[in-house]
Structures are given as C-alpha cells and as structure tokens.
C-alpha cells in the first residue's frame, strides 16, 4: 500500500511539472527587453527596440528627460561628444544603447553612450520580468546595476514617433554604418573602451 501511494505521488508530481511546462513554455526564459523604461533615478525614459538591419541586436534611445533644458533655458545638446560635428545635436532622441549583442545567458552586451560626459562604457542589459529592465555597467572589476521600470503612459515632451521618423529618436549613422560592416560598435579615438554606465539626463 505504501509503495502504491509513493508511485501515485510520483506520477502526480510528474504530471504537474509536465502541465506547467506546457502552459508556461517561457517561464524559465528571460522576458523581452523591448519597450519604454523609466531610469532608476527618474531622470529619463529610454525606448529599447530591435536594431533595424539586425533583429538580434538591442538599441536604446532617450525619448524623454526630466530636465530637457540647460542653464540658459535652451534644449540640451550633446556638447561633450568628442566628435565636434555632433556637439550641436539634441540630447533628447539620441541613441544611447549601441546595438547590443545577445549572449548565451539571455543578456544583451555592448556599449552605452553617456551624453553627460561624451564617453562610451561596457554594459549588459536583461529583463527578468516584463515590468523591469536591469542595466549593469562595469569598469575594470567594479560593477553597478540599475533597475529601470516599464512605462506605458506618455509623459509631456516624450518622443513618440518611430526611430528616424518625424517626432521620433535618431539612430547614430556613424555607429550604424560601422556596426553593419564589422559587427561591432566603433571605438573612436580618445574614447575609453570600458567603464561604468551612468544615468542619462
């Protein structure tokens, strides 16, 4: 009798596991990291989406900022960019995540651009649940993570258009061209190749 009960319990357990696996096929997989996210400090909203010519990559654009104006009351520009030709472009709408590549852990890795200082840093991005996005930046052996929250409303001043269309953010043409040719984000002269991701404004 005891042996029969044990076998019945085992069968029941296997059945429950099988049903759960069939009804929740993605339960053990990471959530899709696409959407619009509010940064941990609330200073920016970043829209993440697939890279146009390579759907395996992840791009991100700043579509809203809590303080879009500088000390003179004019829209903030990318004034710290080491490329003088880009220092006059607006911070709002610039490409922040530069075509991150997926790795074997379900994360996306690559470079993030920080318009606050005009530098590029190593970054890893992933989503464990639909409501949050984890962004981890590293400098040498030091790493720090932020958790961004998904938002579905539209904040005043938020860019809503498609990327590179009217009313939308802009992809970085130079990075896009080099990424398509080499499969990697460019390393421009005078820029660091690693560091800690900082929050956009």
Backbone as a printed PyTorch tensor [residue, N CA C, xyz], in Angstrom:
tensor([[[  0.8280,  -1.1980,   0.0000],
         [  0.0000,   0.0000,   0.0000],
         [  0.8720,   1.2620,   0.0000]],

        [[  1.9130,   1.2690,   0.8510],
         [  2.8210,   2.4080,   0.9280],
         [  3.5320,   2.6280,  -0.4010]],

        [[  3.9500,   1.4900,  -1.0440],
         [  4.6270,   1.5720,  -2.3270],
         [  3.7020,   2.1470,  -3.3870]],

        [[  2.4260,   1.7850,  -3.3410],
         [  1.4450,   2.2760,  -4.3030],
         [  1.2520,   3.7910,  -4.1410]],

        [[  1.1570,   4.2520,  -2.8910],
         [  0.9830,   5.6790,  -2.6170],
         [  2.1820,   6.4770,  -3.1160]],

        [[  3.3810,   5.9250,  -2.8850],
         [  4.6000,   6.6020,  -3.3290],
         [  4.6200,   6.7400,  -4.8440]],

        [[  4.2350,   5.6580,  -5.5450],
         [  4.2110,   5.7040,  -7.0070],
         [  3.1630,   6.7040,  -7.5030]],

        [[  2.0070,   6.7240,  -6.8490],
         [  0.9450,   7.6580,  -7.2360],
         [  1.3940,   9.1040,  -7.0480]],

        [[  2.1060,   9.3570,  -5.9570],
         [  2.5930,  10.7080,  -5.6920],
         [  3.6150,  11.1310,  -6.7400]],

        [[  4.4730,  10.1890,  -7.1360],
         [  5.4850,  10.4740,  -8.1530],
         [  4.8380,  10.8100,  -9.4860]],

        [[  3.8300,   9.9960,  -9.8710],
         [  3.1100,  10.2320, -11.1220],
         [  2.4220,  11.6030, -11.0940]],

        [[  1.8160,  11.9290,  -9.9490],
         [  1.1250,  13.2150,  -9.8230],
         [  2.1040,  14.3780,  -9.9720]],

        [[  3.2940,  14.2430,  -9.3710],
         [  4.2990,  15.2890,  -9.4480],
         [  4.7670,  15.4840, -10.8800]],

        [[  5.0280,  14.3920, -11.5800],
         [  5.4600,  14.4580, -12.9750],
         [  4.3910,  15.1170, -13.8320]],

        [[  3.1330,  14.7770, -13.5590],
         [  2.0250,  15.3570, -14.3250],
         [  1.9490,  16.8640, -14.1280]],

        [[  2.0910,  17.3100, -12.8660],
         [  2.0500,  18.7440, -12.5690],
         [  3.1790,  19.4800, -13.2970]],

        [[  4.3940,  18.9170, -13.2540],
         [  5.5370,  19.5290, -13.9200],
         [  5.3130,  19.6050, -15.4240]],

        [[  4.7650,  18.5180, -15.9980],
         [  4.5200,  18.4880, -17.4380],
         [  3.4830,  19.5240, -17.8420]],

        [[  2.4110,  19.6310, -17.0600],
         [  1.3720,  20.6120, -17.3640],
         [  1.9250,  22.0220, -17.2640]],

        [[  2.7160,  22.2990, -16.2070],
         [  3.3020,  23.6170, -16.0360],
         [  4.2180,  23.9590, -17.1930]],

        [[  5.0010,  22.9770, -17.6480],
         [  5.9290,  23.2160, -18.7480],
         [  5.1940,  23.5150, -20.0350]],

        [[  4.0580,  22.8580, -20.2470],
         [  3.3040,  23.0710, -21.4810],
         [  2.5510,  24.3910, -21.4740]],

        [[  2.0530,  24.7750, -20.3100],
         [  1.2590,  26.0090, -20.2590],
         [  2.1140,  27.2300, -20.0260]],

        [[  3.3700,  27.0480, -19.5980],
         [  4.2750,  28.1710, -19.3710],
         [  5.6160,  27.8750, -20.0510]],

        [[  5.6560,  27.7830, -21.3760],
         [  6.8780,  27.4120, -22.0780],
         [  8.0090,  28.4000, -21.9060]],

        [[  7.7180,  29.6560, -21.5530],
         [  8.7720,  30.6470, -21.4140],
         [  9.0550,  30.9940, -19.9560]],

        [[  8.5650,  30.1900, -19.0410],
         [  8.6960,  30.5240, -17.6190],
         [ 10.1410,  30.6700, -17.1950]],

        [[ 11.0420,  29.8480, -17.7620],
         [ 12.4410,  29.8870, -17.3550],
         [ 13.2630,  30.8330, -18.2190]],

        [[ 12.6430,  31.4310, -19.2250],
         [ 13.3540,  32.3110, -20.1300],
         [ 13.2230,  33.7580, -19.6760]],

        [[ 14.2030,  34.5550, -20.0930],
         [ 14.1480,  35.9740, -19.7630],
         [ 13.0090,  36.6410, -20.5160]],

        [[ 12.4660,  37.7050, -19.9360],
         [ 11.4130,  38.4580, -20.5950],
         [ 12.0030,  39.2770, -21.7370]],

        [[ 11.1730,  39.6920, -22.6730],
         [ 11.6310,  40.5090, -23.7940],
         [ 12.0320,  41.9010, -23.2840]],

        [[ 13.2390,  42.3730, -23.6030],
         [ 13.7040,  43.6610, -23.0810],
         [ 13.3330,  44.8430, -23.9680]],

        [[ 12.1860,  44.7790, -24.6240],
         [ 11.7860,  45.8470, -25.5340],
         [ 10.6460,  46.6690, -24.9260]],

        [[ 10.6960,  47.9730, -25.1290],
         [  9.6520,  48.8360, -24.5990],
         [ 10.2250,  50.1750, -24.1870]],

        [[  9.5000,  50.8930, -23.3470],
         [  9.9580,  52.1830, -22.8410],
         [ 10.1290,  52.0620, -21.3320]],

        [[ 11.2680,  52.5530, -20.8360],
         [ 11.6580,  52.3380, -19.4450],
         [ 12.0130,  53.6570, -18.7680]],

        [[ 11.6060,  53.7900, -17.5180],
         [ 11.9920,  54.9280, -16.6970],
         [ 13.2460,  54.5480, -15.9290]],

        [[ 14.3010,  55.3520, -16.0560],
         [ 15.5520,  55.0360, -15.3780],
         [ 15.3640,  55.0810, -13.8680]],

        [[ 16.2750,  54.4580, -13.1630],
         [ 16.1330,  54.2840, -11.7160],
         [ 15.9780,  55.6080, -10.9730]],

        [[ 16.6580,  56.6460, -11.4510],
         [ 16.5760,  57.9380, -10.7680],
         [ 15.4600,  58.8220, -11.3050]],

        [[ 14.7050,  58.3270, -12.2910],
         [ 13.5790,  59.0750, -12.8200],
         [ 13.9430,  60.2200, -13.7400]],

        [[ 15.2090,  60.2980, -14.1560],
         [ 15.6510,  61.4240, -14.9710],
         [ 15.3930,  61.2500, -16.4560]],

        [[ 15.1460,  60.0210, -16.9070],
         [ 14.9810,  59.8030, -18.3420],
         [ 14.1020,  58.5980, -18.6160]],

        [[ 13.5320,  58.6040, -19.8140],
         [ 12.8470,  57.4310, -20.3500],
         [ 13.6360,  56.9760, -21.5750]],

        [[ 13.8840,  55.6760, -21.6210],
         [ 14.6700,  55.1000, -22.7130],
         [ 13.8190,  54.0690, -23.4390]],

        [[ 13.7220,  54.2150, -24.7410],
         [ 12.9650,  53.2480, -25.5410],
         [ 13.9290,  52.2500, -26.1540]],

        [[ 13.6850,  50.9710, -25.8980],
         [ 14.5410,  49.9160, -26.4360],
         [ 13.7800,  49.1690, -27.5260]],

        [[ 14.5030,  48.7970, -28.5690],
         [ 13.8950,  48.0940, -29.6910],
         [ 14.9650,  47.3290, -30.4540]],

        [[ 14.5270,  46.5140, -31.3740],
         [ 15.4670,  45.7530, -32.1960],
         [ 16.1940,  46.6830, -33.1560]],

        [[ 17.4530,  46.3520, -33.4060],
         [ 18.2680,  47.1190, -34.3490],
         [ 17.7420,  46.8750, -35.7560]],

        [[ 17.5770,  47.9530, -36.5400],
         [ 16.9300,  47.8730, -37.8410],
         [ 17.4240,  46.7960, -38.7770]],

        [[ 18.7370,  46.7490, -39.0420],
         [ 19.2540,  45.8050, -40.0300],
         [ 19.6930,  44.4750, -39.4240]],

        [[ 19.6070,  44.3500, -38.1070],
         [ 19.9910,  43.1100, -37.4320],
         [ 19.0550,  42.9180, -36.2410]],

        [[ 18.0170,  42.1150, -36.4350],
         [ 16.9760,  41.9680, -35.4090],
         [ 17.4580,  41.2440, -34.1560]],

        [[ 18.6870,  40.7090, -34.1690],
         [ 19.2000,  40.0510, -32.9710],
         [ 19.7630,  41.0660, -31.9720]],

        [[ 19.9820,  42.3000, -32.4040],
         [ 20.5970,  43.3030, -31.5500],
         [ 19.5590,  44.1880, -30.8660]],

        [[ 19.9920,  44.8260, -29.7850],
         [ 19.1360,  45.7140, -28.9980],
         [ 19.6820,  47.1340, -29.0450]],

        [[ 18.8190,  48.0940, -29.4030],
         [ 19.1870,  49.5080, -29.3980],
         [ 18.3140,  50.2430, -28.3960]],

        [[ 18.7900,  51.3860, -27.9380],
         [ 18.0070,  52.1830, -26.9940],
         [ 18.1840,  53.6610, -27.2520]],

        [[ 17.1030,  54.4130, -27.0990],
         [ 17.0910,  55.8400, -27.3950],
         [ 16.4540,  56.6110, -26.2460]],

        [[ 17.0260,  57.7560, -25.9120],
         [ 16.4490,  58.6120, -24.8870],
         [ 15.2690,  59.3580, -25.5050]],

        [[ 14.0520,  59.0780, -25.0340],
         [ 12.8550,  59.6880, -25.6170],
         [ 12.2030,  60.7160, -24.6880]],

        [[ 12.7490,  60.8780, -23.4900],
         [ 12.2100,  61.8740, -22.5610],
         [ 13.2450,  62.1600, -21.4950]],

        [[ 13.3080,  63.4160, -21.0490],
         [ 14.1900,  63.7910, -19.9600],
         [ 13.4650,  64.6870, -18.9810]],

        [[ 13.7360,  64.5230, -17.7050],
         [ 13.0490,  65.3350, -16.6890],
         [ 13.5150,  66.7810, -16.7220]],

        [[ 14.7530,  67.0090, -17.2130],
         [ 15.2960,  68.3620, -17.3190],
         [ 15.8720,  68.5460, -18.7190]],

        [[ 15.0170,  68.7780, -19.6990],
         [ 15.4870,  68.8550, -21.0830],
         [ 16.2180,  70.1470, -21.4370]],

        [[ 16.1480,  71.1600, -20.5500],
         [ 16.7640,  72.4510, -20.8370],
         [ 18.0520,  72.6450, -20.0440]],

        [[ 18.9960,  73.3810, -20.6380],
         [ 20.2510,  73.6550, -19.9470],
         [ 20.1290,  74.9110, -19.0870]],

        [[ 21.2600,  75.3680, -18.5630],
         [ 21.2430,  76.5180, -17.6500],
         [ 20.7940,  77.8090, -18.3370]],

        [[ 20.8150,  77.8260, -19.6670],
         [ 20.3830,  79.0080, -20.4130],
         [ 18.9320,  78.9100, -20.8810]],

        [[ 18.2790,  77.8070, -20.5090],
         [ 16.8890,  77.6400, -20.8860],
         [ 16.6840,  77.1290, -22.3040]],

        [[ 17.7270,  76.6110, -22.9180],
         [ 17.6260,  76.0460, -24.2620],
         [ 17.7680,  74.5280, -24.1910]],

        [[ 17.2370,  73.7990, -25.1890],
         [ 17.3300,  72.3330, -25.1680],
         [ 18.7800,  71.8520, -25.0660]],

        [[ 19.0060,  70.8880, -24.2070],
         [ 20.3580,  70.3580, -24.0150],
         [ 20.8760,  69.7080, -25.2870]],

        [[ 22.1580,  69.9390, -25.5540],
         [ 22.8070,  69.3390, -26.7160],
         [ 23.8930,  68.3640, -26.2670]],

        [[ 24.4120,  67.6360, -27.2160],
         [ 25.4560,  66.6350, -26.9570],
         [ 26.8270,  67.3180, -26.9380]],

        [[ 26.9620,  68.3340, -26.0890],
         [ 28.1350,  69.2100, -26.1390],
         [ 29.4360,  68.5530, -25.7120]],

        [[ 29.3520,  67.4160, -25.0100],
         [ 30.5810,  66.7450, -24.5780],
         [ 31.0430,  65.6650, -25.5570]],

        [[ 30.3320,  65.4990, -26.6420],
         [ 30.7110,  64.4880, -27.6230],
         [ 32.0960,  64.8180, -28.1890]],

        [[ 33.0050,  63.8520, -28.2380],
         [ 34.3520,  64.1220, -28.7560],
         [ 34.3630,  64.4300, -30.2570]],

        [[ 33.2540,  64.1460, -30.9270],
         [ 33.1470,  64.4740, -32.3440],
         [ 32.4890,  65.8590, -32.4480]],

        [[ 33.2640,  66.8920, -32.8370],
         [ 32.7100,  68.2570, -32.8860],
         [ 31.4580,  68.3810, -33.7420]],

        [[ 31.3320,  67.5380, -34.7700],
         [ 30.1720,  67.6300, -35.6590],
         [ 28.8830,  67.1950, -34.9750]],

        [[ 28.9790,  66.5340, -33.8140],
         [ 27.7950,  66.0410, -33.1110],
         [ 27.4660,  66.8450, -31.8610]],

        [[ 28.2990,  67.8120, -31.5340],
         [ 28.1030,  68.5470, -30.2850],
         [ 26.8750,  69.4520, -30.3070]],

        [[ 26.3430,  69.7330, -31.4830],
         [ 25.1650,  70.5740, -31.5760],
         [ 23.8610,  69.7960, -31.6370]],

        [[ 23.9330,  68.4620, -31.7060],
         [ 22.6950,  67.6900, -31.7890],
         [ 22.0240,  67.6270, -30.4210]],

        [[ 20.7170,  67.4670, -30.4200],
         [ 19.9680,  67.4370, -29.1710],
         [ 20.2210,  66.1500, -28.3970]],

        [[ 20.2790,  66.2810, -27.0720],
         [ 20.3760,  65.0850, -26.2310],
         [ 19.0940,  64.2610, -26.3350]],

        [[ 17.9540,  64.9400, -26.3440],
         [ 16.6880,  64.2400, -26.4500],
         [ 16.6160,  63.5450, -27.8070]],

        [[ 16.4600,  62.2440, -27.7830],
         [ 16.3450,  61.4770, -29.0120],
         [ 17.6280,  60.8060, -29.4500]],

        [[ 18.7440,  61.0470, -28.7340],
         [ 19.9900,  60.4320, -29.1840],
         [ 20.0280,  58.9390, -28.8530]],

        [[ 20.8370,  58.1980, -29.6050],
         [ 20.9770,  56.7600, -29.3820],
         [ 21.9120,  56.5260, -28.2060]],

        [[ 21.4370,  55.7470, -27.2520],
         [ 22.1760,  55.5090, -26.0170],
         [ 22.7610,  54.0970, -25.9790]],

        [[ 21.9400,  53.0880, -26.3120],
         [ 22.4030,  51.6970, -26.3720],
         [ 22.7360,  51.3770, -27.8150]],

        [[ 23.9960,  50.9770, -28.0580],
         [ 24.5130,  50.9000, -29.4210],
         [ 24.5260,  49.4770, -29.9690]],

        [[ 23.3600,  48.9590, -30.2800],
         [ 23.2810,  47.6570, -30.9360],
         [ 23.8760,  46.5260, -30.1160]],

        [[ 23.3700,  46.3290, -28.9060],
         [ 23.9050,  45.3030, -28.0180],
         [ 23.6500,  43.9030, -28.5880]],

        [[ 24.6360,  43.0220, -28.4090],
         [ 24.5310,  41.6530, -28.9130],
         [ 24.0210,  40.7080, -27.8330]],

        [[ 23.1990,  39.7250, -28.1910],
         [ 22.7630,  38.7380, -27.2000],
         [ 23.9020,  37.7830, -26.8650]],

        [[ 23.9310,  37.3230, -25.6020],
         [ 24.9130,  36.3100, -25.2140],
         [ 24.1820,  35.0320, -24.8180]],

        [[ 24.9180,  34.0510, -24.3520],
         [ 24.3290,  32.7660, -24.0240],
         [ 23.4670,  32.7610, -22.7820]],

        [[ 23.4860,  33.8420, -22.0110],
         [ 22.7140,  33.9170, -20.7660],
         [ 21.3910,  34.6620, -20.9360]],

        [[ 21.0660,  35.0290, -22.1570],
         [ 19.8430,  35.7790, -22.3740],
         [ 19.9990,  37.2630, -22.0990]],

        [[ 21.2450,  37.7270, -21.9590],
         [ 21.5220,  39.1400, -21.7580],
         [ 21.9750,  39.7620, -23.0780]],

        [[ 21.9690,  41.0870, -23.1270],
         [ 22.4890,  41.8130, -24.2820],
         [ 23.7040,  42.6090, -23.8170]],

        [[ 24.8000,  42.5170, -24.5650],
         [ 26.0480,  43.1580, -24.1570],
         [ 26.5820,  44.0610, -25.2570]],

        [[ 27.2570,  45.1380, -24.8440],
         [ 27.8550,  46.0460, -25.8130],
         [ 28.2210,  47.3600, -25.1700]],

        [[ 27.9370,  48.4520, -25.8640],
         [ 28.3160,  49.7810, -25.4020],
         [ 27.1030,  50.6570, -25.1520]],

        [[ 27.2410,  51.5010, -24.1410],
         [ 26.2420,  52.5270, -23.8660],
         [ 26.9530,  53.8750, -23.9720]],

        [[ 26.2780,  54.8600, -24.5710],
         [ 26.8460,  56.1960, -24.6950],
         [ 26.2370,  57.1090, -23.6440]],

        [[ 27.0740,  57.8270, -22.9220],
         [ 26.6250,  58.7460, -21.8800],
         [ 26.8200,  60.1790, -22.3520]],

        [[ 25.7320,  60.8380, -22.6960],
         [ 25.8170,  62.2130, -23.1870],
         [ 26.2170,  63.2010, -22.0940]],

        [[ 26.1770,  62.7820, -20.8260],
         [ 26.5920,  63.6680, -19.7430],
         [ 28.0880,  63.9670, -19.7890]],

        [[ 28.8730,  63.0180, -20.3550],
         [ 30.3230,  63.2530, -20.4300],
         [ 30.9190,  62.8820, -21.7880]],

        [[ 30.0910,  62.4230, -22.7160],
         [ 30.5740,  62.1050, -24.0570],
         [ 31.4130,  60.8480, -24.1320]],

        [[ 31.1880,  59.9000, -23.2130],
         [ 32.0070,  58.6880, -23.1890],
         [ 31.1680,  57.4330, -23.4070]],

        [[ 31.8510,  56.3580, -23.8190],
         [ 31.2280,  55.0610, -24.0280],
         [ 31.6670,  54.0980, -22.9210]],

        [[ 30.7490,  53.2130, -22.5220],
         [ 31.0460,  52.2560, -21.4680],
         [ 30.5150,  50.8740, -21.8360]],

        [[ 31.0840,  49.8560, -21.2070],
         [ 30.5770,  48.4990, -21.3690],
         [ 29.2830,  48.3510, -20.5810]],

        [[ 28.3350,  47.6170, -21.1370],
         [ 27.0500,  47.4660, -20.4650],
         [ 26.4490,  46.1100, -20.7830]],

        [[ 25.6710,  45.5960, -19.8450],
         [ 24.9000,  44.3680, -20.0320],
         [ 23.4620,  44.6700, -19.6240]],

        [[ 22.5080,  44.2370, -20.4510],
         [ 21.1000,  44.5620, -20.2360],
         [ 20.2720,  43.2890, -20.3200]],

        [[ 19.3130,  43.1380, -19.4010],
         [ 18.4090,  42.0000, -19.4800],
         [ 17.1380,  42.2840, -18.7020]],

        [[ 16.1190,  41.4690, -18.9650],
         [ 14.8310,  41.6220, -18.2910],
         [ 14.4250,  40.2750, -17.6960]],

        [[ 14.3040,  40.2300, -16.3680],
         [ 13.8780,  39.0120, -15.6830],
         [ 12.3700,  38.9030, -15.6070]],

        [[ 11.6930,  40.0360, -15.7410],
         [ 10.2350,  40.0650, -15.7070],
         [  9.7610,  41.2240, -16.5800]],

        [[  8.5590,  41.1540, -17.1000],
         [  8.0960,  42.1710, -18.0500],
         [  8.1330,  43.6020, -17.5370]],

        [[  8.0330,  43.7930, -16.2270],
         [  7.9130,  45.1470, -15.6820],
         [  9.2450,  45.8470, -15.4480]],

        [[ 10.3770,  45.1230, -15.5220],
         [ 11.6530,  45.7400, -15.1970],
         [ 12.7420,  45.3760, -16.1970]],

        [[ 13.7240,  46.2530, -16.2840],
         [ 14.9100,  46.0410, -17.1110],
         [ 16.1240,  46.2910, -16.2350]],

        [[ 17.0520,  45.3540, -16.2060],
         [ 18.2740,  45.5220, -15.4220],
         [ 19.3940,  45.9830, -16.3440]],

        [[ 20.0920,  47.0240, -15.9260],
         [ 21.1910,  47.5920, -16.7060],
         [ 22.4360,  47.5620, -15.8280]],

        [[ 23.4510,  46.8290, -16.2620],
         [ 24.6640,  46.6520, -15.4600],
         [ 25.8740,  47.1840, -16.2170]],

        [[ 26.5500,  48.1580, -15.5930],
         [ 27.7490,  48.7270, -16.1870],
         [ 28.9640,  48.3490, -15.3700]],

        [[ 30.1000,  48.1600, -16.0360],
         [ 31.3190,  47.7420, -15.3330],
         [ 32.5230,  48.5790, -15.7500]],

        [[ 33.4000,  48.8270, -14.7830],
         [ 34.6800,  49.4770, -15.0350],
         [ 35.7370,  48.6410, -14.3380]],

        [[ 36.5730,  47.9990, -15.1330],
         [ 37.5650,  47.0610, -14.6220],
         [ 36.8380,  45.9830, -13.8090]],

        [[ 37.1170,  45.8820, -12.4960],
         [ 36.4650,  44.8460, -11.6880],
         [ 35.2670,  45.3910, -10.9160]],

        [[ 34.9470,  46.6610, -11.1090],
         [ 33.8420,  47.2730, -10.3710],
         [ 32.6030,  47.3560, -11.2470]],

        [[ 31.4890,  46.8440, -10.7290],
         [ 30.2410,  46.8350, -11.4820],
         [ 29.1080,  47.4050, -10.6270]],

        [[ 28.1470,  47.9860, -11.2900],
         [ 26.9630,  48.5060, -10.6050],
         [ 25.7560,  48.2850, -11.4940]],

        [[ 24.6150,  48.0050, -10.8780],
         [ 23.3930,  47.7230, -11.6340],
         [ 22.2960,  48.7170, -11.2820]],

        [[ 21.4370,  48.9700, -12.2540],
         [ 20.2450,  49.7740, -12.0540],
         [ 19.0510,  48.9450, -12.5090]],

        [[ 17.8840,  49.2290, -11.9360],
         [ 16.6540,  48.5810, -12.3740],
         [ 15.7360,  49.6680, -12.9200]],

        [[ 15.4200,  49.5640, -14.2150],
         [ 14.5210,  50.5070, -14.8520],
         [ 13.1220,  49.9130, -14.8740]],

        [[ 12.1050,  50.7610, -14.7520],
         [ 10.7230,  50.2970, -14.7220],
         [ 10.0100,  50.5940, -16.0390]],

        [[  9.2460,  49.6180, -16.5090],
         [  8.4990,  49.8030, -17.7460],
         [  7.4050,  50.8560, -17.5420]],

        [[  7.2420,  51.7180, -18.5310],
         [  6.1700,  52.7060, -18.5130],
         [  5.3630,  52.5810, -19.7990]],

        [[  4.0730,  52.8150, -19.6800],
         [  3.2040,  52.7050, -20.8500],
         [  2.4710,  54.0130, -21.1430]],

        [[  2.5780,  54.9730, -20.2170],
         [  1.9400,  56.2600, -20.4600],
         [  2.8720,  57.1500, -21.2790]],

        [[  2.3780,  58.3030, -21.6840],
         [  3.1770,  59.2540, -22.4440],
         [  3.3910,  60.5000, -21.5910]],

        [[  4.6500,  60.7900, -21.2790],
         [  4.9580,  61.9710, -20.4770],
         [  4.9970,  63.2080, -21.3800]],

        [[  4.6920,  64.3850, -20.8330],
         [  4.7750,  65.6120, -21.6290],
         [  6.1710,  65.7910, -22.2170]],

        [[  6.2360,  66.0170, -23.5170],
         [  7.5230,  66.1920, -24.1790],
         [  8.1780,  64.9070, -24.6500]],

        [[  7.5580,  63.7630, -24.4010],
         [  8.1540,  62.4830, -24.7900],
         [  8.0430,  62.2760, -26.3030]],

        [[  9.1290,  61.8040, -26.9120],
         [  9.1300,  61.4900, -28.3360],
         [  8.3000,  60.2360, -28.5630]],

        [[  7.4120,  60.2800, -29.5460],
         [  6.5150,  59.1610, -29.7980],
         [  6.6790,  58.5470, -31.1770]],

        [[  7.3400,  59.2750, -32.0900],
         [  7.4740,  58.7910, -33.4520],
         [  8.4200,  57.6090, -33.5720]],

        [[  8.3670,  56.9480, -34.7280],
         [  9.2780,  55.8330, -34.9950],
         [ 10.7030,  56.3590, -35.1060]],

        [[ 11.6650,  55.4970, -34.8740],
         [ 13.0680,  55.8810, -34.9630],
         [ 13.3970,  56.3930, -36.3590]],

        [[ 14.0540,  57.5460, -36.4040],
         [ 14.4570,  58.2270, -37.6470],
         [ 13.2810,  58.7970, -38.4300]],

        [[ 12.1010,  58.8530, -37.8190],
         [ 10.9320,  59.4690, -38.4540],
         [ 10.5910,  60.7490, -37.7030]],

        [[  9.6840,  61.5200, -38.2480],
         [  9.2760,  62.7670, -37.6050],
         [  8.7500,  62.4900, -36.1970]],

        [[  9.2280,  63.2680, -35.2320],
         [  8.7710,  63.1040, -33.8590],
         [  9.3420,  61.8960, -33.1460]],

        [[ 10.3870,  61.3040, -33.7110],
         [ 10.9890,  60.1220, -33.1020],
         [ 12.4740,  60.3170, -32.8210]],

        [[ 13.1070,  59.3700, -32.1380],
         [ 14.5410,  59.4590, -31.8530],
         [ 15.3660,  59.2000, -33.1100]],

        [[ 16.6890,  59.3860, -33.0050],
         [ 17.5770,  59.2520, -34.1510],
         [ 18.6500,  58.2090, -33.8810]],

        [[ 18.8680,  57.3360, -34.8510],
         [ 19.9660,  56.3890, -34.7170],
         [ 21.2670,  57.1080, -35.0650]],

        [[ 22.3580,  56.5910, -34.5430],
         [ 23.6760,  57.1860, -34.8000],
         [ 24.1840,  56.6570, -36.1360]],

        [[ 24.2030,  57.4650, -37.2010],
         [ 24.5870,  56.9750, -38.5330],
         [ 25.9940,  56.3880, -38.5730]],

        [[ 26.9340,  57.0250, -37.8730],
         [ 28.3120,  56.5430, -37.9040],
         [ 28.4090,  55.1560, -37.2660]],

        [[ 27.7680,  54.9860, -36.0900],
         [ 27.8270,  53.6860, -35.4400],
         [ 27.1240,  52.6350, -36.2870]],

        [[ 25.9680,  52.9800, -36.8510],
         [ 25.1950,  52.0320, -37.6420],
         [ 25.9950,  51.5140, -38.8240]],

        [[ 26.6880,  52.4090, -39.5200],
         [ 27.4720,  52.0120, -40.6870],
         [ 28.6280,  51.0990, -40.2910]],

        [[ 29.3210,  51.4350, -39.2090],
         [ 30.4510,  50.6200, -38.7890],
         [ 30.0010,  49.2820, -38.2330]],

        [[ 28.8750,  49.2730, -37.5360],
         [ 28.3610,  48.0270, -36.9820],
         [ 27.9780,  47.0680, -38.1010]],

        [[ 27.3770,  47.6090, -39.1530],
         [ 26.9760,  46.7730, -40.2700],
         [ 28.1910,  46.1840, -40.9860]],

        [[ 29.2800,  46.9420, -41.0240],
         [ 30.4740,  46.4960, -41.7360],
         [ 31.3300,  45.5390, -40.9130]],

        [[ 31.3970,  45.7760, -39.5830],
         [ 32.3120,  44.9910, -38.7560],
         [ 31.6240,  44.0870, -37.7520]],

        [[ 30.3650,  44.3790, -37.4420],
         [ 29.6590,  43.5950, -36.4350],
         [ 29.9400,  44.0660, -35.0280]],

        [[ 30.6440,  45.1960, -34.9000],
         [ 30.9730,  45.7320, -33.5770],
         [ 30.7270,  47.2250, -33.5260]],

        [[ 30.5010,  47.7300, -32.3210],
         [ 30.3800,  49.1730, -32.1450],
         [ 31.7470,  49.7990, -32.3330]],

        [[ 31.8400,  51.0060, -32.9080],
         [ 33.1260,  51.6240, -33.1650],
         [ 33.7950,  52.1210, -31.9000]],

        [[ 35.1220,  52.1010, -31.8930],
         [ 35.8910,  52.6990, -30.8060],
         [ 36.5550,  53.9330, -31.3900]],

        [[ 36.0540,  55.1180, -31.0510],
         [ 36.5790,  56.3420, -31.6210],
         [ 37.8240,  56.7780, -30.8630]],

        [[ 38.6700,  57.4770, -31.5500],
         [ 39.9220,  57.9340, -30.9650],
         [ 39.6560,  58.8060, -29.7540]],

        [[ 40.3940,  58.5010, -28.6720],
         [ 40.2790,  59.2990, -27.4700],
         [ 39.1640,  58.8940, -26.5430]],

        [[ 38.4290,  57.8110, -26.8750],
         [ 37.3270,  57.3790, -26.0290],
         [ 37.6930,  56.0950, -25.3100]],

        [[ 37.2740,  55.9430, -24.0540],
         [ 37.5560,  54.7150, -23.3190],
         [ 36.7430,  53.5650, -23.8740]],

        [[ 37.2460,  52.3690, -23.6980],
         [ 36.5360,  51.1900, -24.1770],
         [ 35.8000,  50.4850, -23.0640]],

        [[ 35.9790,  50.9440, -21.8290],
         [ 35.2270,  50.3320, -20.7500],
         [ 35.0020,  51.3430, -19.6510]],

        [[ 33.9910,  51.0680, -18.8270],
         [ 33.6900,  51.9810, -17.7390],
         [ 32.3760,  51.6070, -17.1020]],

        [[ 31.8520,  52.4800, -16.2980],
         [ 30.5930,  52.1970, -15.6320],
         [ 29.4710,  53.0080, -16.2420]],

        [[ 28.3650,  52.3540, -16.5200],
         [ 27.2390,  53.0620, -17.1490],
         [ 26.6720,  54.0870, -16.1800]],

        [[ 26.4250,  55.2700, -16.6770],
         [ 25.8180,  56.2960, -15.8440],
         [ 24.4540,  56.6350, -16.3730]],

        [[ 23.6620,  57.2800, -15.5710],
         [ 22.2740,  57.5390, -15.9290],
         [ 22.1650,  58.7370, -16.8490]],

        [[ 21.3230,  58.6470, -17.8690],
         [ 21.1400,  59.7860, -18.7640],
         [ 20.2880,  60.8490, -18.1080]],

        [[ 20.3830,  62.0510, -18.6340],
         [ 19.5140,  63.1220, -18.1400],
         [ 18.2710,  63.2040, -18.9720]]])
